[in-house]
XYZ file of C-alpha atoms in Angstrom:
713
model
C 29.114 26.455 29.512
C 26.368 25.304 27.094
C 27.533 27.613 24.293
C 31.184 26.600 24.741
C 30.263 22.931 24.360
C 28.006 23.738 21.412
C 30.809 25.524 19.571
C 33.026 22.446 19.923
C 30.202 20.229 18.673
C 29.655 22.470 15.633
C 33.329 22.073 14.700
C 32.772 18.347 14.142
C 30.476 19.087 11.166
C 28.249 16.147 12.119
C 24.519 16.871 11.947
C 23.469 13.827 13.981
C 25.897 14.566 16.816
C 24.775 18.210 16.933
C 21.080 17.344 17.087
C 21.634 14.743 19.807
C 23.631 17.227 21.884
C 20.911 19.889 21.586
C 18.039 17.518 22.411
C 19.991 15.978 25.321
C 20.679 19.491 26.615
C 16.976 20.358 26.392
C 16.034 17.201 28.285
C 18.598 18.059 30.954
C 17.251 21.639 31.257
C 13.657 20.376 31.642
C 14.696 17.779 34.206
C 16.544 20.397 36.272
C 13.809 22.991 35.712
C 16.526 25.290 34.336
C 14.401 27.864 32.510
C 17.258 30.069 31.146
C 19.016 27.013 29.696
C 15.718 25.745 28.312
C 15.196 29.010 26.378
C 18.787 29.031 25.096
C 18.593 25.427 23.882
C 15.172 25.838 22.236
C 16.348 28.918 20.310
C 19.434 27.059 19.070
C 17.460 23.901 18.293
C 14.828 25.792 16.292
C 17.475 27.481 14.151
C 19.564 24.334 13.718
C 16.632 22.182 12.587
C 15.528 24.925 10.201
C 19.033 25.138 8.698
C 19.121 21.380 8.010
C 15.632 21.567 6.445
C 13.758 19.673 9.159
C 11.051 22.333 9.101
C 8.294 20.370 10.812
C 10.576 19.497 13.751
C 11.726 23.115 13.950
C 8.111 24.337 14.034
C 7.287 21.797 16.751
C 9.993 23.221 19.032
C 8.987 26.769 18.006
C 5.479 26.042 19.259
C 6.933 24.817 22.566
C 9.021 27.977 22.890
C 5.970 30.132 22.133
C 3.927 28.432 24.854
C 6.696 28.947 27.405
C 7.374 32.640 26.781
C 3.658 33.516 26.853
C 3.236 31.886 30.270
C 6.280 33.228 32.043
C 7.865 36.603 32.556
C 11.176 37.087 30.761
C 13.135 40.189 29.849
C 11.971 41.965 26.644
C 15.283 41.439 24.843
C 15.142 37.642 25.273
C 11.498 37.621 24.252
C 12.374 39.699 21.180
C 14.964 37.103 20.078
C 12.488 34.269 20.716
C 9.870 35.980 18.543
C 12.368 36.279 15.664
C 13.339 32.598 15.885
C 9.709 31.466 16.119
C 8.754 33.647 13.145
C 11.621 32.235 11.098
C 10.670 28.677 11.940
C 7.046 29.158 10.851
C 8.184 30.972 7.697
C 10.399 28.059 6.688
C 7.541 25.641 7.476
C 5.231 27.588 5.138
C 2.982 29.023 7.869
C 3.209 32.556 6.475
C 0.397 34.244 8.411
C 1.603 32.842 11.732
C 5.149 33.853 10.827
C 4.011 37.389 9.971
C 2.235 37.672 13.328
C 5.437 36.849 15.211
C 7.550 39.241 13.133
C 5.051 42.006 13.900
C 5.076 41.049 17.602
C 8.857 41.360 17.568
C 8.765 44.798 15.913
C 6.069 46.016 18.329
C 8.045 44.748 21.317
C 11.240 46.407 20.075
C 9.574 49.769 19.499
C 7.698 49.790 22.796
C 10.317 48.426 25.162
C 13.161 50.804 24.328
C 15.356 47.913 23.203
C 18.775 48.690 21.850
C 19.652 45.478 20.006
C 20.376 46.708 16.501
C 22.076 43.441 15.478
C 18.989 41.346 16.082
C 16.741 44.071 14.702
C 18.655 43.893 11.420
C 18.321 40.084 11.496
C 14.586 40.513 11.992
C 14.193 42.665 8.887
C 16.439 40.351 6.878
C 14.338 37.328 7.758
C 11.058 39.212 7.475
C 12.037 40.038 3.893
C 12.320 36.294 3.147
C 8.662 35.970 4.083
C 7.722 38.794 1.720
C 9.689 37.216 -1.106
C 6.766 34.797 -1.243
C 4.182 37.614 -1.096
C 5.448 40.987 -2.335
C 8.952 41.453 -3.790
C 8.949 45.228 -3.523
C 8.037 45.050 0.152
C 10.797 42.459 0.635
C 13.258 44.900 -0.958
C 12.100 47.721 1.348
C 12.601 45.570 4.443
C 16.095 44.566 3.295
C 17.164 48.154 2.816
C 15.993 48.892 6.381
C 18.124 45.956 7.561
C 21.140 47.210 5.608
C 20.801 50.707 7.017
C 20.805 49.305 10.570
C 23.801 46.989 9.953
C 25.807 49.727 8.259
C 26.095 51.476 11.621
C 27.684 48.370 13.165
C 31.040 46.706 12.510
C 29.438 43.501 11.153
C 30.964 42.753 7.750
C 29.450 39.256 7.339
C 25.944 40.446 8.182
C 26.278 43.428 5.873
C 27.490 41.175 3.052
C 24.640 38.704 3.713
C 22.143 41.542 3.488
C 23.608 42.631 0.147
C 23.190 39.046 -1.042
C 19.555 38.981 0.082
C 18.935 42.271 -1.738
C 20.565 40.790 -4.854
C 18.250 37.736 -4.710
C 15.190 40.001 -4.706
C 16.592 42.187 -7.483
C 17.252 39.080 -9.580
C 13.613 38.065 -9.126
C 12.631 41.562 -10.225
C 14.934 41.133 -13.264
C 17.056 44.111 -12.187
C 20.280 42.234 -12.960
C 22.684 45.181 -13.084
C 21.527 46.407 -9.679
C 21.811 42.852 -8.332
C 25.409 42.578 -9.592
C 26.361 45.815 -7.818
C 25.197 44.403 -4.489
C 26.940 41.086 -5.175
C 30.187 42.909 -5.892
C 29.916 44.529 -2.461
C 29.204 41.180 -0.804
C 32.095 39.576 -2.680
C 34.606 41.886 -0.998
C 33.686 40.218 2.309
C 33.071 36.608 1.280
C 36.196 36.381 -0.880
C 38.176 36.654 2.356
C 35.681 34.519 4.341
C 34.938 31.716 1.848
C 34.163 29.080 4.495
C 31.534 31.066 6.367
C 28.074 29.448 6.120
C 26.565 32.665 4.736
C 29.015 32.548 1.807
C 26.871 29.768 0.302
C 24.099 32.310 -0.320
C 26.560 34.631 -2.063
C 27.842 31.799 -4.291
C 24.288 30.739 -5.095
C 23.273 34.291 -6.039
C 26.343 34.593 -8.264
C 25.362 31.306 -9.922
C 21.879 32.666 -10.616
C 23.212 35.976 -11.956
C 25.682 34.358 -14.370
C 23.063 31.848 -15.529
C 20.617 34.647 -16.365
C 23.366 36.538 -18.221
C 24.261 33.352 -20.201
C 27.740 33.000 -18.678
C 27.307 29.305 -17.973
C 30.876 28.422 -17.008
C 30.916 31.064 -14.297
C 27.457 29.992 -13.192
C 28.623 26.388 -12.761
C 31.726 27.545 -10.896
C 29.721 29.496 -8.306
C 26.956 26.907 -7.898
C 29.589 24.253 -7.188
C 31.239 26.527 -4.612
C 27.835 26.972 -2.966
C 27.366 23.194 -2.775
C 30.788 22.618 -1.241
C 30.141 25.294 1.363
C 26.712 23.896 2.267
C 27.999 20.331 2.480
C 30.775 21.459 4.815
C 28.621 23.676 7.078
C 25.039 22.311 7.246
C 25.111 19.140 5.201
C 22.945 18.165 2.246
C 19.847 20.018 3.408
C 16.930 21.327 1.337
C 18.981 24.352 0.292
C 21.654 21.952 -0.957
C 19.059 19.956 -2.922
C 17.587 23.126 -4.465
C 21.069 24.296 -5.470
C 21.695 20.912 -7.115
C 18.549 21.318 -9.201
C 19.603 24.806 -10.273
C 23.072 23.553 -11.218
C 21.541 20.661 -13.169
C 19.470 23.165 -15.128
C 22.640 25.102 -16.032
C 24.306 21.948 -17.353
C 21.152 21.007 -19.256
C 20.783 24.462 -20.811
C 24.446 25.018 -21.624
C 25.215 21.402 -22.656
C 28.577 21.799 -20.917
C 30.130 18.408 -20.135
C 29.823 17.392 -16.489
C 33.149 16.165 -15.139
C 32.171 12.980 -13.348
C 33.767 11.071 -10.503
C 35.560 8.614 -12.784
C 37.732 11.407 -14.154
C 38.059 13.205 -10.834
C 38.931 10.015 -8.967
C 41.585 9.081 -11.496
C 43.083 12.570 -11.102
C 42.994 12.142 -7.321
C 44.757 8.770 -7.662
C 47.436 10.161 -10.023
C 48.093 13.014 -7.576
C 48.603 10.461 -4.788
C 50.427 7.555 -6.493
C 53.612 8.019 -4.451
C 51.619 8.200 -1.232
C 49.552 5.105 -2.110
C 52.672 2.977 -2.676
C 54.809 4.617 0.000
C 56.925 1.908 1.659
C 55.634 -0.837 -0.666
C 58.125 -2.574 -2.965
C 56.046 -5.517 -4.167
C 53.041 -4.198 -6.110
C 51.872 -7.599 -7.374
C 48.381 -8.822 -6.500
C 46.980 -5.266 -6.431
C 44.226 -3.737 -8.574
C 43.236 -0.062 -8.223
C 40.386 1.811 -9.875
C 36.847 3.040 -9.479
C 34.186 0.406 -10.069
C 31.246 -1.197 -8.299
C 28.024 0.425 -6.984
C 27.084 3.989 -7.948
C 26.123 5.747 -11.187
C 29.562 7.389 -11.196
C 31.158 3.991 -11.854
C 29.192 3.804 -15.116
C 30.168 7.345 -16.124
C 26.456 8.128 -15.800
C 26.653 10.596 -12.919
C 25.510 14.184 -13.157
C 25.236 16.931 -10.559
C 22.013 15.394 -9.184
C 24.085 12.318 -8.265
C 25.844 14.500 -5.709
C 22.806 14.432 -3.413
C 24.119 11.422 -1.454
C 26.876 8.800 -1.178
C 29.041 10.670 -3.656
C 32.683 11.738 -3.392
C 36.119 11.430 -4.949
C 37.964 8.236 -4.053
C 39.025 4.854 -5.406
C 39.090 1.169 -4.578
C 42.182 -0.945 -3.930
C 41.433 -4.670 -4.256
C 44.200 -6.998 -3.084
C 44.434 -10.732 -3.682
C 43.293 -12.812 -0.707
C 46.823 -14.171 -0.205
C 48.652 -10.815 -0.391
C 51.320 -10.303 2.250
C 49.661 -9.006 5.446
C 52.250 -6.264 5.929
C 51.649 -4.985 2.371
C 47.877 -4.966 2.915
C 48.148 -3.167 6.260
C 50.513 -0.602 4.752
C 48.067 0.082 1.896
C 45.266 0.622 4.422
C 47.429 3.063 6.380
C 48.534 4.893 3.218
C 44.962 5.250 1.947
C 43.732 6.619 5.262
C 46.525 9.207 5.253
C 45.716 10.522 1.768
C 44.774 14.180 1.354
C 41.224 14.697 2.616
C 40.479 17.621 0.313
C 40.124 17.616 -3.472
C 39.234 20.799 -5.361
C 38.116 22.428 -2.075
C 35.747 19.542 -1.325
C 36.127 17.587 1.902
C 36.602 13.821 1.485
C 35.061 11.860 4.341
C 36.086 8.539 2.739
C 32.980 6.498 1.917
C 32.835 2.868 3.051
C 32.769 1.644 -0.559
C 36.170 3.283 -1.188
C 39.435 2.130 0.356
C 41.438 -1.095 0.613
C 39.848 -4.564 0.523
C 40.735 -8.205 0.162
C 39.364 -9.706 -3.057
C 36.756 -12.016 -1.482
C 35.517 -9.383 0.970
C 35.052 -6.761 -1.734
C 33.341 -9.082 -4.216
C 30.994 -10.566 -1.606
C 30.133 -7.328 0.226
C 29.901 -4.836 -2.638
C 29.459 -6.630 -5.975
C 26.850 -9.289 -5.074
C 27.861 -11.504 -8.042
C 26.591 -8.721 -10.301
C 28.626 -8.752 -13.523
C 27.786 -5.134 -14.253
C 29.312 -3.978 -10.949
C 32.452 -5.995 -11.688
C 32.998 -4.764 -15.252
C 31.991 -1.095 -14.966
C 34.225 1.851 -14.149
C 37.921 2.104 -14.893
C 41.139 0.411 -13.808
C 43.907 2.837 -12.799
C 46.538 0.236 -11.854
C 46.832 -3.545 -12.055
C 49.571 -6.077 -11.313
C 48.629 -9.757 -11.667
C 45.509 -9.451 -9.540
C 42.547 -11.775 -8.925
C 40.037 -8.993 -9.433
C 41.444 -7.922 -12.811
C 41.435 -11.552 -13.970
C 37.804 -11.950 -12.866
C 36.857 -8.722 -14.643
C 38.565 -9.755 -17.889
C 37.070 -13.220 -17.734
C 33.549 -11.772 -17.493
C 34.168 -9.171 -20.236
C 35.494 -11.856 -22.597
C 32.656 -14.238 -21.773
C 30.117 -11.497 -22.592
C 31.835 -11.020 -25.961
C 32.076 -14.737 -26.713
C 28.465 -15.411 -25.685
C 27.134 -12.509 -27.753
C 26.093 -14.444 -30.858
C 24.225 -17.373 -29.223
C 22.645 -14.878 -26.826
C 21.349 -12.830 -29.786
C 19.756 -16.008 -31.151
C 18.305 -17.041 -27.788
C 16.922 -13.579 -27.016
C 15.413 -13.333 -30.510
C 13.527 -16.574 -29.856
C 12.297 -15.223 -26.484
C 11.078 -11.969 -28.066
C 9.417 -13.902 -30.873
C 7.584 -16.030 -28.305
C 6.023 -12.839 -26.886
C 5.147 -10.917 -30.053
C 4.200 -13.672 -32.479
C 2.472 -16.132 -30.159
C 1.232 -14.751 -26.875
C 0.278 -11.194 -27.835
C -1.446 -12.309 -31.041
C -3.548 -14.850 -29.120
C -4.427 -12.287 -26.453
C -5.544 -9.831 -29.144
C -7.970 -12.389 -30.502
C -9.270 -12.949 -26.968
C -9.402 -9.146 -26.402
C -7.461 -9.634 -23.155
C -5.907 -6.163 -23.124
C -4.772 -6.240 -19.484
C -2.642 -9.305 -20.181
C -1.269 -7.626 -23.318
C -0.160 -4.713 -21.121
C 1.631 -7.121 -18.775
C 3.331 -8.894 -21.697
C 4.415 -5.570 -23.171
C 6.178 -4.823 -19.882
C 7.979 -8.155 -20.189
C 8.826 -7.270 -23.783
C 10.490 -4.038 -22.604
C 12.705 -6.145 -20.302
C 13.591 -8.557 -23.138
C 14.418 -5.673 -25.491
C 16.691 -4.088 -22.878
C 18.458 -7.443 -22.423
C 18.774 -7.767 -26.203
C 20.204 -4.242 -26.470
C 22.900 -4.961 -23.896
C 23.820 -8.160 -25.738
C 24.371 -6.051 -28.865
C 26.423 -3.564 -26.796
C 28.650 -6.332 -25.360
C 27.911 -5.082 -21.842
C 26.462 -6.492 -18.636
C 23.074 -5.059 -17.679
C 23.276 -2.318 -15.017
C 20.790 -1.307 -12.322
C 17.248 -0.616 -13.601
C 17.512 3.172 -13.175
C 20.481 3.235 -15.597
C 19.369 0.653 -18.157
C 17.777 2.986 -20.718
C 20.303 5.766 -20.122
C 23.321 3.532 -20.792
C 21.813 1.525 -23.658
C 23.704 2.402 -26.851
C 21.703 0.752 -29.612
C 19.493 3.537 -30.977
C 17.150 1.158 -32.794
C 16.335 -0.791 -29.643
C 15.848 2.442 -27.678
C 13.453 3.617 -30.376
C 11.487 0.347 -30.278
C 11.225 0.589 -26.470
C 9.962 4.180 -26.689
C 7.334 3.181 -29.260
C 6.296 0.231 -27.110
C 5.908 2.425 -24.013
C 3.987 5.014 -26.067
C 1.705 2.273 -27.421
C 2.578 2.593 -31.117
C 5.112 -0.188 -31.739
C 4.851 -1.939 -35.113
C 5.622 -5.558 -34.188
C 6.487 -6.466 -37.776
C 9.021 -3.617 -37.908
C 10.644 -5.056 -34.788
C 10.572 -8.552 -36.301
C 12.289 -7.329 -39.469
C 14.996 -5.651 -37.403
C 15.629 -8.867 -35.446
C 15.882 -10.897 -38.655
C 18.293 -8.347 -40.153
C 20.473 -8.754 -37.089
C 20.398 -12.541 -37.391
C 21.801 -12.220 -40.908
C 24.255 -9.453 -39.990
C 25.671 -11.636 -37.215
C 25.928 -14.762 -39.417
C 23.371 -16.661 -37.350
C 21.319 -17.286 -40.493
C 22.633 -17.475 -44.053
C 20.161 -15.425 -46.075
C 16.846 -13.683 -45.410
C 14.029 -15.453 -47.214
C 11.097 -14.885 -44.853
C 9.655 -12.140 -42.650
C 8.785 -14.601 -39.858
C 11.322 -15.433 -37.146
C 9.752 -18.868 -36.758
C 11.055 -19.811 -40.219
C 14.640 -19.369 -38.972
C 14.202 -21.236 -35.702
C 15.917 -24.412 -36.878
C 18.932 -22.460 -38.193
C 19.227 -20.585 -34.910
C 19.062 -23.740 -32.802
C 21.732 -25.410 -34.939
C 23.923 -22.320 -34.669
C 23.565 -22.276 -30.865
C 24.359 -25.981 -30.518
C 27.570 -25.670 -32.571
C 28.797 -22.398 -31.116
C 30.394 -23.569 -27.872
C 32.276 -26.238 -29.794
C 33.729 -23.534 -32.041
C 34.831 -21.259 -29.201
C 37.181 -23.741 -27.545
C 38.553 -25.191 -30.771
C 39.216 -21.766 -32.289
C 41.025 -20.649 -29.136
C 43.333 -23.654 -29.491
C 43.929 -22.956 -33.195
C 44.816 -19.310 -32.576
C 47.225 -20.168 -29.734
C 49.137 -22.631 -31.949
C 49.127 -20.281 -34.944
C 50.387 -17.351 -32.834
C 53.315 -19.429 -31.554
C 54.143 -20.416 -35.147
C 53.779 -16.802 -36.268
C 56.327 -15.693 -33.654
C 58.909 -18.131 -35.073
C 58.799 -16.674 -38.592
C 61.992 -14.953 -39.771
C 61.352 -11.974 -42.027
C 64.112 -10.872 -44.426
C 63.906 -7.255 -43.243
C 63.727 -8.223 -39.572
C 60.720 -8.834 -37.314
C 57.462 -7.612 -38.895
C 55.305 -5.165 -36.908
C 52.267 -7.434 -37.269
C 54.132 -10.069 -35.223
C 53.720 -7.801 -32.191
C 50.011 -7.095 -32.714
C 48.329 -9.993 -30.954
C 44.864 -8.406 -30.770
C 44.751 -7.766 -34.520
C 46.010 -11.291 -35.238
C 43.279 -12.775 -33.038
C 40.599 -10.618 -34.703
C 41.594 -11.645 -38.232
C 41.969 -15.345 -37.501
C 38.889 -15.616 -35.280
C 36.756 -13.876 -37.922
C 37.854 -16.432 -40.505
C 37.471 -19.543 -38.372
C 34.014 -18.642 -37.067
C 32.806 -18.713 -40.670
C 33.990 -22.341 -40.962
C 31.914 -25.389 -40.122
C 32.890 -27.662 -37.244
C 34.254 -30.463 -39.425
C 36.677 -28.096 -41.171
C 37.763 -26.566 -37.820
C 38.517 -30.049 -36.466
C 40.547 -30.979 -39.541
C 42.673 -27.815 -39.487
C 43.305 -28.142 -35.728
C 44.518 -31.671 -36.467
C 46.859 -30.224 -39.158
C 48.354 -27.821 -36.617
C 48.797 -30.504 -33.946
C 50.421 -32.766 -36.541
C 52.813 -29.988 -37.546
C 53.814 -29.453 -33.921
C 54.283 -33.174 -33.447
C 56.684 -33.458 -36.400
C 58.364 -30.069 -36.013
C 57.272 -28.042 -39.004
C 55.555 -24.646 -39.213
C 52.337 -24.335 -41.241
C 52.540 -20.538 -41.299
C 56.089 -20.693 -42.683
C 54.754 -22.978 -45.436
C 51.886 -20.554 -46.141
C 54.192 -17.536 -46.507
C 56.665 -19.624 -48.470
C 54.104 -20.491 -51.159
C 53.018 -16.849 -51.298
C 56.539 -15.848 -52.348
C 56.049 -17.587 -55.693
C 54.019 -14.559 -56.690
C 55.611 -11.744 -54.661
C 59.353 -12.660 -54.657
C 60.203 -15.271 -57.306
C 63.948 -15.038 -56.699
C 63.634 -15.946 -53.039
C 61.001 -18.556 -53.843
C 63.487 -20.433 -56.020
C 65.809 -20.699 -53.005
C 63.179 -22.149 -50.652
C 60.813 -24.135 -52.878
C 62.649 -27.411 -52.249
C 61.755 -27.065 -48.563
C 58.038 -26.752 -49.306
C 55.587 -29.687 -49.660
C 55.147 -31.074 -53.199
C 51.562 -30.583 -54.333
C 50.005 -32.975 -56.829
C 48.367 -31.637 -59.977
C 45.026 -32.926 -58.697
C 45.530 -30.977 -55.462
C 46.539 -27.823 -57.346
C 43.461 -28.111 -59.604
C 41.175 -28.437 -56.554
C 42.813 -25.421 -54.912
C 42.446 -23.304 -58.038
C 38.757 -24.224 -58.287
C 38.310 -23.152 -54.654
C 40.219 -19.914 -55.280
C 38.081 -19.170 -58.323
C 34.838 -19.706 -56.366
C 36.009 -17.595 -53.412
C 37.145 -14.754 -55.685
C 33.717 -14.859 -57.295
C 32.171 -14.465 -53.817
C 34.558 -11.567 -53.167
C 33.458 -9.868 -56.388
C 29.791 -10.379 -55.478
C 30.341 -8.879 -52.042
C 32.228 -5.886 -53.472
C 29.104 -5.013 -55.481
C 27.035 -5.051 -52.274
C 29.485 -3.170 -50.030
C 32.057 -1.233 -52.015
C 33.316 0.717 -48.986
C 34.465 -2.356 -47.037
C 36.142 -4.023 -50.001
C 37.872 -0.766 -50.944
C 39.882 -1.026 -47.707
C 40.835 -4.661 -48.290
C 43.839 -6.149 -50.064
C 43.904 -5.955 -53.857
C 41.921 -8.883 -55.222
C 44.212 -10.563 -57.764
C 47.768 -11.860 -57.872
C 48.478 -9.744 -60.921
C 48.608 -6.734 -58.538
C 51.112 -8.309 -56.114
C 54.100 -6.404 -54.787
C 56.448 -7.311 -51.928
C 54.649 -4.815 -49.676
C 51.100 -5.515 -50.911
C 50.027 -9.149 -51.157
C 46.734 -9.793 -52.902
C 43.713 -11.652 -51.550
C 44.220 -14.358 -54.199
C 47.886 -14.943 -53.340
C 47.196 -15.035 -49.602
C 44.392 -17.570 -50.102
C 46.584 -19.719 -52.352
C 49.292 -19.731 -49.687
C 46.811 -20.759 -46.979
C 45.309 -23.567 -49.010
C 48.783 -24.843 -49.913
C 49.635 -25.202 -46.212
C 46.561 -27.347 -45.401
C 46.357 -31.129 -45.466
C 44.465 -32.689 -48.365
C 41.527 -33.487 -46.073
C 41.346 -29.852 -44.899
C 41.457 -28.557 -48.491
C 38.670 -30.970 -49.451
C 36.521 -29.863 -46.466
C 37.276 -26.212 -47.242
C 35.955 -26.725 -50.774
C 32.903 -28.530 -49.410
C 32.245 -25.605 -47.016
C 32.358 -23.084 -49.876
C 30.034 -25.275 -51.900
C 27.576 -25.432 -48.970
C 27.600 -21.619 -48.727
C 26.729 -21.416 -52.435
C 23.968 -24.001 -52.194
C 22.352 -22.103 -49.314
C 22.564 -18.740 -51.081
C 25.318 -17.681 -48.675
C 28.595 -15.895 -49.215
C 31.662 -17.031 -47.262
C 33.519 -13.736 -47.825
C 30.553 -11.780 -46.481
C 30.413 -14.076 -43.439
C 34.106 -13.487 -42.622
C 33.768 -9.705 -43.000
C 30.618 -9.746 -40.841
C 32.495 -11.614 -38.121
C 35.299 -9.062 -38.340
C 32.777 -6.315 -37.605
C 31.174 -8.394 -34.850
C 34.423 -9.108 -32.993
C 35.992 -5.661 -33.333
């Protein structure tokens, strides 16, 4: 009765349920003074707890069993089995001498009681060999061959194969790899047709070891992963599972083979099940599907060690709060019916995977953490709240990047140029250590600003940080050999590179503080105004009629935004306001500033067509033309200066001068002339003033625009 129930419990593959059943059965046996049941349960409990790596608990019950069998009279065969289980328990717990005593007691009992239990005798020698693997490998090998000789006389294929595996493990330790492979080949004949048997995990593990030692890393990974899947399915993530993970990690580390993470696997799983996910659903609006949220796998930072807990293939379906109830319920049903096996691995469906309403998922799993919202990958989206939230945060991170660089630079400067210097004078080294820890945090925050990413959980921050310079500074700081001036110079270089300051003229951040504060105060103004300008310009751009049909650039919104945003961010606020007013005025009176710009450009690139349209273009006064030409001359001079500094970037630009114009290649000069000709007189005047200000402050407008292009890419 007990064993029948136990077999049904084992089929559930639930460690907690199994343990509770065994301990409840033991309590029942004690209460009823049922000695035979008590012995049966204790033997099973000892072995079960050992298999799931609860060695101390196993040894505790082994001690109880030992006390019982020494006080009562039981048949020699039962006592023999008890001795083996007790010996195994103490061996696993590291009590080698006690374990050896019980193995010897078992052998003595067997030899002197005329027992005829060859199966358990073979098990004894198999397990006794495990003890000697810690003491004497050659003796372990001798014991295993005794076990194999005994089993060979029985019809026990699994036990024979397991013994071959145990022999192979010892031979591997003795570096007799060819002999080990011969025994593994024999074991493979059995386990290849019994792949789900618990003992197959040992075979897969031994194969992983063999192929690793013979430098066949792909095969090694294959077999280690099969071992893990078998262990997870049969005994859970026990100590053997953890040890196998470490061995697999070492293979990946040595071989440098790419680890296929859950992001890729989960997307494959989703693609395999698309029809099943949407089965019976016609309206797919308000649905976002992907893998994101908590877990290193959602950052693409998982490795085989991540598999130790809370780790499996799956995805998240986030539905808008107001999605139709029938659609939501159908998605839940469809997800629960998806295939529960992927690449031979059982999917138990983690709580963090599945179908959720937007508010429930955000509140219960993302905790207002931007990193958890923006990580991972979207597999499907149709007008969903979650996708909009994600995009809003990603865009805000990008837009806030420049003022955040300035703000974080000021914070870092406060630590290294004020506080630490004062503490050095006071010889307060403990406080310096504390401040250095704060500096590590500020540098990590600064690095993620440069990366345009939200900051992840602490354990992933250094691993996922991209900026190599910042990582190097952090390492030096932790090692105690950071040159603070080197860090300061890097921060100042970044201020210039990101157009936060005009030119470097000091090696002290404090000297740029005023410029940074002005930049920060004006930045938010620019963001909203530039968005409005680009929206109006894009609408005007869509209305343009090209002679050869619609131009391809009219369909490339992202590139249009990049080019225009890079230009306008280099402008001052007064000029931005004036040009926005020009655009609003054009809309009010029904004309298109971009059509005017391209129309004036045709004077240089298509004179015949220009003659046909010039009457429709604004008449420019000679004074206005002279001002424009002066501006063009100054800006071309800046372009020439920049080309001497960075020849590579200017080599990929338009040709500089109108003399090189063709219909398919419009020069920088002609494009600029067309732009200026489309502006109001006030905007042209302010544009000239802006260029003049750049010159006065040793700046270069062209360099600023190109820097912004790199920044916003």
